Every structure is written in C-alpha cells, then in structure tokens.
C-alpha cells in the first residue's frame, strides 16, 4: 500500500499514532511541571500548623448578674430584695423601705391580692419593687396649718408614714388676714421649724 498522503490527508492509523505520541509528550511535560510546583503548594503533614482552638468567651459577672436579675421569678425567695416605695403626691418625694420577710414565698398574684394598695413595678428573682401613692408631704417637711380652729404644725411620721401634730402655736386666728387663713386651711409646707418662725416674723413686720 502506498504510504504517501492522499489529497493532503493522513490515514486514520497515522493520525492515531501521531495523537498517541502527542498525548505522551504532553503528559510527560505536565508531570514534570506538577512535580516542580507540588512542594511549593503543599507542605508535609508533619510541618503543617495545627488549627488554634476557638477562644472560649470570657465570663462577664456584671452581664451574668443582669441576666439572672431579668428572669421572672415564680415566687419571692429568701434572697430576693424587696423594696416598698411610698410616693408622696404633695412634694413628689419617695420613701423606700426594704423588707423581704413580709413577702417571702409569695407569687406575683398573691402579692397583688395581699397588698392591694401597692402596684408591683418589678418582680424578678433578685429584686421586687412595690409602689404606692400617699397624699400629703413626706417626713422631710413640716406642715403649718389651721385645724379645729387652731394653728398647728404637723409632720409625717417616718416609721408609720402617718401625719401627727408636732405642736400647737399660740396664734390668734383673728389676728391673721383672710389670705393667710385660707393658706393655713390648705397647709403651708416648710423644711424646718426655723423657717416657720421666720414666716411669722415676716407677718408681723
């Protein structure tokens, strides 16, 4: 058979042989290149750095305490801090008393039904707040007023939070003008007895 090319085309056997040689040469070439690149791309297993373990979160005592405090409690515990707040409408001041024994073991519903004059503003495992409003002035003030046709000084007792008469003043009502009498019927607040003395001195001048 004539081994010459016919019409410019190679026979199929020639093409296959040439292709096999080309594939062999390309494989050898890429194999050599890969062997040169491999040591740079991959490190031996023994030299690889171990991954550092994820750092555990640092405990924050303040945030942990707030999280515990924010949990609603089922009942008041022996360790629960209970605040009884009395807000006075006349002066806007508050008296705060801390007493846990009166409420230990109570649930929120029991607390509301037992102390109906208080509003529960906070109920957690660590702290409970109850608040009520009282008409009048807090124990920090003296109230000069006209009561039973007599001029007297009254004050709120810091223990019972109830008003009581501190003293009666020998002041003639007839000597007071109408405007002063109307003020005394409502009550005039002072921060000290000395201020009351100064008030009467100003009336005489």
XYZ file of N, CA and C in Angstrom:
615
model
N 0.858 -1.187 0.000
C 0.000 0.000 0.000
C 0.878 1.215 0.000
N 0.487 2.212 -0.780
C 1.261 3.443 -0.891
C 1.129 4.195 0.393
N 2.315 4.484 1.008
C 2.291 5.191 2.298
C 2.229 6.681 2.128
N 2.151 7.146 0.916
C 2.076 8.591 0.700
C 0.703 9.103 1.089
N 0.686 10.423 1.493
C -0.581 11.052 1.847
C -1.431 11.218 0.613
N -2.674 11.039 0.753
C -3.613 11.172 -0.357
C -4.476 12.386 -0.143
N -4.475 13.280 -1.159
C -5.282 14.502 -1.125
C -5.007 15.339 0.124
N -3.755 15.289 0.596
C -3.384 16.129 1.737
C -3.843 15.600 3.069
N -4.480 14.469 3.210
C -4.980 13.917 4.466
C -4.156 12.730 4.896
N -3.950 12.581 6.208
C -3.256 11.421 6.728
C -4.246 10.284 6.901
N -3.767 9.045 6.725
C -4.625 7.898 7.010
C -4.980 7.864 8.503
N -6.004 7.162 8.842
C -6.508 7.109 10.216
C -5.460 6.526 11.155
N -4.703 5.504 10.654
C -3.693 4.887 11.519
C -2.586 5.859 11.835
N -2.242 6.703 10.874
C -1.193 7.695 11.092
C -1.645 8.736 12.091
N -2.898 9.129 11.968
C -3.426 10.132 12.903
C -3.433 9.597 14.324
N -3.849 8.329 14.473
C -3.890 7.740 15.801
C -2.503 7.654 16.401
N -1.523 7.245 15.600
C -0.167 7.123 16.106
C 0.382 8.479 16.514
N 0.137 9.482 15.657
C 0.618 10.827 15.992
C -0.038 11.361 17.240
N -1.367 11.085 17.387
C -2.078 11.573 18.586
C -1.533 10.934 19.831
N -1.197 9.624 19.771
C -0.680 8.934 20.948
C 0.640 9.540 21.370
N 1.503 9.848 20.394
C 2.795 10.468 20.719
C 2.601 11.829 21.351
N 1.645 12.580 20.830
C 1.398 13.930 21.373
C 0.896 13.841 22.796
N -0.014 12.925 23.070
C -0.541 12.768 24.432
C 0.560 12.369 25.377
N 1.464 11.453 24.935
C 2.569 11.019 25.790
C 3.494 12.171 26.130
N 3.802 13.009 25.098
C 4.678 14.144 25.350
C 4.031 15.155 26.276
N 2.756 15.406 26.090
C 2.056 16.380 26.944
C 1.982 15.871 28.368
N 1.721 14.577 28.541
C 1.661 14.009 29.892
C 2.993 14.129 30.594
N 4.066 13.858 29.870
C 5.397 13.967 30.469
C 5.695 15.397 30.867
N 5.339 16.338 29.970
C 5.592 17.757 30.246
C 4.837 18.228 31.478
N 3.541 17.944 31.555
C 2.717 18.386 32.699
C 3.130 17.680 33.974
N 3.567 16.413 33.833
C 4.019 15.699 35.024
C 5.246 16.354 35.623
N 6.151 16.790 34.777
C 7.353 17.450 35.272
C 7.031 18.776 35.925
N 6.145 19.521 35.294
C 5.763 20.822 35.873
C 5.086 20.631 37.201
N 4.199 19.654 37.288
C 3.470 19.406 38.538
C 4.419 19.002 39.642
N 5.461 18.201 39.295
C 6.411 17.773 40.322
C 7.222 18.946 40.844
N 7.414 19.953 39.991
C 8.138 21.138 40.447
C 7.268 22.037 41.321
N 6.001 22.122 41.021
C 5.092 23.011 41.755
C 4.584 22.397 43.027
N 4.495 21.096 43.148
C 3.865 20.445 44.283
C 4.511 20.790 45.612
N 5.847 20.793 45.734
C 6.445 21.121 47.045
C 6.114 22.520 47.501
N 5.887 23.468 46.562
C 5.574 24.837 46.966
C 4.127 24.975 47.396
N 3.214 24.187 46.861
C 1.798 24.341 47.149
C 1.377 23.547 48.364
N 2.040 22.422 48.641
C 1.631 21.579 49.756
C 2.806 21.372 50.684
N 2.538 21.481 51.981
C 3.566 21.234 52.964
C 3.396 19.836 53.520
N 4.485 19.218 53.969
C 4.362 17.890 54.594
C 3.428 17.948 55.783
N 2.723 16.861 55.996
C 1.712 16.820 57.052
C 2.340 17.112 58.404
N 3.545 16.645 58.619
C 4.176 16.833 59.918
C 4.516 18.276 60.197
N 4.671 19.108 59.164
C 5.053 20.500 59.349
C 3.867 21.438 59.323
N 2.690 20.933 59.049
C 1.511 21.797 58.994
C 1.180 22.283 60.383
N 0.791 23.550 60.505
C 0.421 24.119 61.789
C -0.971 23.664 62.179
N -1.100 23.253 63.405
C -2.418 22.833 63.902
C -3.309 24.044 64.080
N -4.570 23.872 63.764
C -5.522 24.962 63.925
C -5.710 25.280 65.393
N -5.692 26.587 65.711
C -5.881 27.006 67.097
C -7.341 26.822 67.496
N -7.596 26.283 68.686
C -8.997 26.126 69.135
C -9.650 27.471 69.333
N -10.935 27.521 69.073
C -11.683 28.766 69.233
C -11.650 29.201 70.680
N -11.382 30.482 70.884
C -11.284 31.005 72.248
C -12.655 31.006 72.903
N -12.718 30.509 74.125
C -13.982 30.496 74.859
C -14.286 31.891 75.357
N -15.564 32.296 75.395
C -15.925 33.649 75.821
C -15.527 33.906 77.266
N -15.010 35.114 77.508
C -14.608 35.489 78.865
C -15.858 35.807 79.680
N -16.037 35.212 80.849
C -17.244 35.477 81.637
C -17.301 36.921 82.095
N -18.473 37.509 82.030
C -18.714 38.880 82.457
C -19.663 38.848 83.637
N -19.148 39.001 84.873
C -20.015 38.888 86.054
C -21.167 39.868 86.036
N -20.928 41.093 85.548
C -21.991 42.100 85.559
C -23.130 41.704 84.634
N -22.786 41.259 83.406
C -23.829 40.850 82.468
C -24.554 39.602 82.954
N -23.796 38.681 83.569
C -24.425 37.471 84.100
C -25.411 37.818 85.197
N -25.053 38.785 86.053
C -25.957 39.192 87.130
C -27.205 39.845 86.575
N -27.026 40.652 85.525
C -28.192 41.286 84.918
C -29.098 40.257 84.263
N -28.512 39.232 83.670
C -29.329 38.195 83.039
C -30.149 37.443 84.074
N -29.520 37.130 85.222
C -30.251 36.439 86.283
C -31.331 37.329 86.851
N -30.983 38.616 87.041
C -31.949 39.549 87.617
C -33.151 39.754 86.703
N -32.932 39.612 85.389
C -34.017 39.839 84.461
C -35.000 38.687 84.347
N -34.675 37.542 84.943
C -35.558 36.394 84.845
C -36.727 36.549 85.809
N -37.913 36.364 85.308
C -39.088 36.467 86.162
C -39.126 35.284 87.120
N -39.336 35.597 88.390
C -39.351 34.567 89.415
C -40.756 33.997 89.586
N -40.822 32.743 90.029
C -42.114 32.132 90.329
C -42.646 32.628 91.667
N -41.743 32.840 92.608
C -42.130 33.369 93.909
C -40.944 34.110 94.508
N -41.220 34.859 95.569
C -40.181 35.638 96.224
C -39.339 34.723 97.114
N -38.019 34.783 96.939
C -37.099 33.930 97.673
C -36.563 34.652 98.912
N -35.870 33.889 99.748
C -35.244 34.497 100.928
C -34.170 35.493 100.531
N -33.571 35.273 99.367
C -32.500 36.146 98.901
C -33.002 37.316 98.051
N -34.284 37.352 97.794
C -34.848 38.424 96.968
C -34.899 39.735 97.754
N -34.435 40.801 97.141
C -34.506 42.125 97.765
C -35.856 42.752 97.426
N -36.626 43.081 98.449
C -37.962 43.634 98.255
C -37.981 45.090 98.721
N -38.366 45.987 97.831
C -38.452 47.410 98.145
C -39.916 47.846 98.174
N -40.289 48.541 99.250
C -41.622 49.107 99.415
C -41.487 50.617 99.267
N -42.022 51.139 98.191
C -41.841 52.549 97.850
C -43.141 53.304 98.100
N -43.050 54.376 98.892
C -44.195 55.255 99.146
C -43.901 56.606 98.513
N -44.695 56.971 97.519
C -44.514 58.234 96.805
C -45.550 59.238 97.306
N -45.077 60.399 97.764
C -45.960 61.423 98.312
C -46.336 62.422 97.226
N -47.640 62.578 97.042
C -48.140 63.379 95.922
C -47.888 64.877 96.094
N -47.858 65.366 97.350
C -47.735 66.806 97.578
C -46.340 67.332 97.274
N -45.306 66.566 97.643
C -43.925 67.037 97.443
C -43.183 66.271 96.355
N -43.694 65.104 95.973
C -43.040 64.319 94.926
C -41.892 63.462 95.420
N -41.648 63.465 96.737
C -40.560 62.650 97.278
C -41.026 61.219 97.526
N -40.052 60.317 97.654
C -40.337 58.900 97.892
C -39.612 58.414 99.139
N -40.269 57.544 99.859
C -39.654 56.844 100.983
C -39.554 55.368 100.604
N -38.359 54.794 100.748
C -38.120 53.413 100.343
C -37.753 52.593 101.571
N -38.489 51.522 101.777
C -38.207 50.606 102.873
C -37.916 49.230 102.297
N -36.886 48.571 102.824
C -36.523 47.235 102.359
C -36.953 46.206 103.388
N -37.851 45.328 102.970
C -38.380 44.291 103.865
C -38.773 43.087 103.026
N -38.028 41.986 103.187
C -38.314 40.771 102.421
C -39.205 39.804 103.182
N -39.176 39.848 104.507
C -39.896 38.869 105.305
C -41.407 38.927 105.078
N -41.911 40.101 104.781
C -43.361 40.249 104.598
C -43.867 39.663 103.294
N -42.955 39.232 102.428
C -43.396 38.762 101.112
C -42.741 37.454 100.684
N -41.898 36.850 101.505
C -41.199 35.621 101.119
C -42.192 34.498 100.837
N -41.978 33.809 99.718
C -42.834 32.692 99.334
C -44.034 33.076 98.500
N -44.311 34.369 98.360
C -45.484 34.807 97.603
C -45.202 34.819 96.106
N -46.210 34.446 95.343
C -46.144 34.596 93.892
C -46.595 36.013 93.553
N -46.505 36.349 92.270
C -46.921 37.679 91.838
C -48.405 37.899 92.111
N -49.209 36.897 91.820
C -50.653 37.026 92.045
C -50.969 37.179 93.530
N -50.286 36.420 94.375
C -50.511 36.509 95.818
C -50.071 37.861 96.360
N -49.001 38.370 95.824
C -48.503 39.678 96.265
C -49.501 40.780 95.935
N -50.060 40.733 94.740
C -51.036 41.743 94.330
C -52.323 41.657 95.138
N -52.770 40.457 95.421
C -54.029 40.293 96.159
C -53.870 40.628 97.641
N -52.666 40.480 98.183
C -52.435 40.760 99.603
C -52.210 42.247 99.857
N -51.403 42.873 99.020
C -51.091 44.293 99.198
C -51.752 45.079 98.065
N -53.033 45.276 98.203
C -53.824 45.888 97.131
C -53.536 47.370 96.939
N -52.991 48.037 97.952
C -52.701 49.464 97.812
C -51.359 49.717 97.135
N -50.643 48.647 96.830
C -49.353 48.777 96.139
C -49.480 48.283 94.700
N -48.652 48.843 93.853
C -48.517 48.379 92.460
C -47.148 47.729 92.307
N -47.120 46.515 91.773
C -45.858 45.798 91.587
C -45.221 46.279 90.283
N -44.104 46.996 90.415
C -43.427 47.540 89.239
C -42.271 46.668 88.777
N -41.792 45.747 89.636
C -40.693 44.850 89.262
C -40.842 43.556 90.046
N -40.699 42.416 89.354
C -40.827 41.117 90.021
C -39.851 40.152 89.366
N -38.629 40.052 89.920
C -37.610 39.145 89.409
C -37.051 38.328 90.562
N -36.176 37.385 90.220
C -35.607 36.518 91.242
C -34.720 37.279 92.211
N -34.122 38.367 91.771
C -33.202 39.105 92.630
C -33.820 40.329 93.281
N -34.864 40.897 92.655
C -35.419 42.137 93.210
C -36.904 42.279 92.892
N -37.630 42.811 93.873
C -39.066 43.088 93.718
C -39.311 44.520 94.197
N -40.108 45.258 93.423
C -40.456 46.626 93.800
C -41.976 46.785 93.855
N -42.445 47.351 94.968
C -43.857 47.673 95.119
C -43.969 49.167 95.402
N -44.932 49.817 94.772
C -45.040 51.270 94.900
C -46.490 51.670 95.149
N -46.666 52.655 96.024
C -47.986 53.202 96.304
C -47.871 54.723 96.398
N -49.000 55.399 96.264
C -49.041 56.851 96.373
C -49.762 57.247 97.657
N -49.189 58.239 98.340
C -49.779 58.743 99.577
C -49.986 60.250 99.426
N -51.178 60.709 99.745
C -51.452 62.137 99.681
C -50.749 62.847 100.833
N -50.242 64.033 100.553
C -49.570 64.808 101.587
C -48.081 64.915 101.344
N -47.371 65.289 102.421
C -45.941 65.546 102.350
C -45.156 64.439 103.053
N -43.943 64.225 102.592
C -43.084 63.198 103.176
C -42.535 63.670 104.529
N -41.895 62.804 105.300
C -41.379 63.161 106.631
C -40.333 64.272 106.646
N -39.833 64.672 105.517
C -38.829 65.734 105.493
C -39.440 67.121 105.708
N -40.753 67.226 105.636
C -41.403 68.533 105.682
C -42.225 68.714 106.962
N -42.405 69.993 107.327
C -43.325 70.403 108.376
C -44.475 71.140 107.701
N -45.681 70.865 108.168
C -46.851 71.480 107.551
C -47.541 72.386 108.572
N -47.511 73.664 108.288
C -48.195 74.649 109.131
C -49.626 74.779 108.620
N -50.602 74.534 109.502
C -51.978 74.540 109.035
C -52.964 74.889 110.145
N -54.146 75.182 109.722
C -55.240 75.502 110.624
C -56.121 74.270 110.751
N -56.244 73.766 111.978
C -57.026 72.551 112.203
C -57.830 72.700 113.492
N -59.142 72.500 113.386
C -60.038 72.658 114.538
C -59.896 74.044 115.167
N -59.814 75.052 114.311
C -59.709 76.458 114.735
C -58.433 76.753 115.497
N -57.426 75.934 115.329
C -56.142 76.157 115.989
C -55.013 76.040 114.960
N -54.010 76.870 115.170
C -52.846 76.820 114.291
C -51.867 75.793 114.852
N -51.482 74.830 114.032
C -50.598 73.762 114.497
C -49.575 73.401 113.435
N -48.576 72.663 113.886
C -47.534 72.152 112.986
C -47.674 70.630 112.941
N -47.786 70.103 111.730
C -47.940 68.661 111.562
C -46.770 68.107 110.739
N -46.565 66.846 110.921
C -45.481 66.181 110.198
C -45.849 64.719 109.987
N -45.267 64.088 108.950
C -45.490 62.666 108.682
C -44.463 61.847 109.440
N -44.945 60.871 110.207
C -44.047 60.027 110.973
C -43.224 59.150 110.027
N -41.902 59.109 110.191
C -41.061 58.331 109.265
C -41.243 56.825 109.390
N -41.780 56.351 110.514
C -41.973 54.913 110.699
C -43.343 54.451 110.209
N -44.376 55.161 110.626
C -45.739 54.757 110.239
C -46.212 55.436 108.961
N -45.511 56.523 108.558
C -45.889 57.339 107.393
C -47.287 57.937 107.562
N -47.700 58.155 108.800
C -48.964 58.799 109.109
C -48.701 60.187 109.693
N -49.564 61.169 109.415
C -49.349 62.524 109.945
C -49.674 62.603 111.433
N -48.952 63.447 112.151
C -49.219 63.679 113.570
C -48.941 65.147 113.889
N -49.497 65.620 114.983
C -49.326 67.013 115.389
C -48.025 67.152 116.179
N -47.137 67.978 115.693
C -45.872 68.226 116.380
C -46.089 69.205 117.533
N -46.824 70.281 117.280
C -47.106 71.282 118.308
C -48.251 72.183 117.871
N -48.860 72.839 118.847
C -49.855 73.870 118.585
C -49.245 75.223 118.916
N -49.550 76.197 118.099
C -48.962 77.523 118.272
C -49.995 78.491 118.853
N -49.555 79.307 119.807
C -50.475 80.291 120.406
C -50.684 81.501 119.498
N -51.309 81.248 118.386
C -51.550 82.298 117.397
C -53.046 82.543 117.314
N -53.456 83.805 117.464
C -54.866 84.161 117.376
C -55.285 84.183 115.904
N -56.340 83.456 115.594
C -56.799 83.407 114.208
C -57.291 84.769 113.755
N -57.910 85.502 114.685
C -58.449 86.818 114.343
C -57.343 87.795 113.954
N -56.122 87.522 114.393
C -55.016 88.413 114.057
C -54.476 88.162 112.653
N -54.935 87.120 112.028
C -54.461 86.765 110.680
C -55.445 87.284 109.637
N -54.918 87.772 108.531
C -55.811 88.239 107.463
C -56.413 87.050 106.719
N -57.364 87.327 105.896
C -58.122 86.263 105.220
C -57.237 85.415 104.300
N -56.297 86.061 103.609
C -55.427 85.319 102.685
C -54.580 84.293 103.442
N -54.043 84.695 104.599
C -53.221 83.783 105.393
C -54.062 82.638 105.941
N -55.279 82.970 106.386
C -56.150 81.905 106.909
C -56.473 80.864 105.834
N -56.719 81.314 104.611
C -57.009 80.379 103.519
C -55.795 79.491 103.227
N -54.594 80.078 103.296
C -53.372 79.287 103.066
C -53.182 78.250 104.165
N -53.498 78.643 105.411
C -53.331 77.722 106.531
C -54.354 76.589 106.487
N -55.524 76.848 105.946
C -56.520 75.772 105.815
C -56.033 74.691 104.843
N -55.319 75.117 103.824
C -54.735 74.155 102.875
C -53.472 73.533 103.452
N -52.686 74.332 104.143
C -51.422 73.873 104.708
C -50.241 74.466 103.972
N -49.280 75.013 104.734
C -48.086 75.605 104.144
C -46.885 74.744 104.538
N -46.173 74.174 103.565
C -45.031 73.296 103.892
C -43.754 74.081 104.166
N -42.975 73.574 105.124
C -41.669 74.125 105.449
C -40.704 72.959 105.651
N -39.425 73.276 105.500
C -38.402 72.244 105.674
C -37.859 72.192 107.092
N -38.154 73.201 107.911
C -37.653 73.218 109.285
C -38.542 74.118 110.146
N -38.419 73.959 111.464
C -39.160 74.807 112.400
C -38.649 76.243 112.354
N -37.362 76.392 112.055
C -36.792 77.736 111.951
C -37.452 78.522 110.824
N -37.800 77.848 109.753
C -38.473 78.528 108.642
C -39.874 78.980 109.049
N -40.516 78.221 109.924
C -41.843 78.625 110.412
C -41.731 79.882 111.266
N -40.732 79.943 112.135
C -40.507 81.147 112.943
C -40.268 82.353 112.048
N -39.457 82.159 111.008
C -39.179 83.256 110.104
C -40.446 83.685 109.369
N -41.334 82.751 109.104
C -42.589 83.074 108.413
C -43.443 83.995 109.279
N -43.609 83.696 110.551
C -44.418 84.545 111.433
C -43.772 85.899 111.661
N -42.453 85.926 111.692
C -41.780 87.205 111.839
C -42.044 88.094 110.623
N -42.127 87.465 109.436
C -42.412 88.251 108.234
C -43.848 88.786 108.255
N -44.762 88.079 108.916
C -46.153 88.555 109.008
C -46.270 89.736 109.952
N -45.464 89.771 110.978
C -45.520 90.856 111.951
C -44.861 92.127 111.450
N -43.917 91.976 110.533
C -43.183 93.155 110.043
C -44.005 93.952 109.044
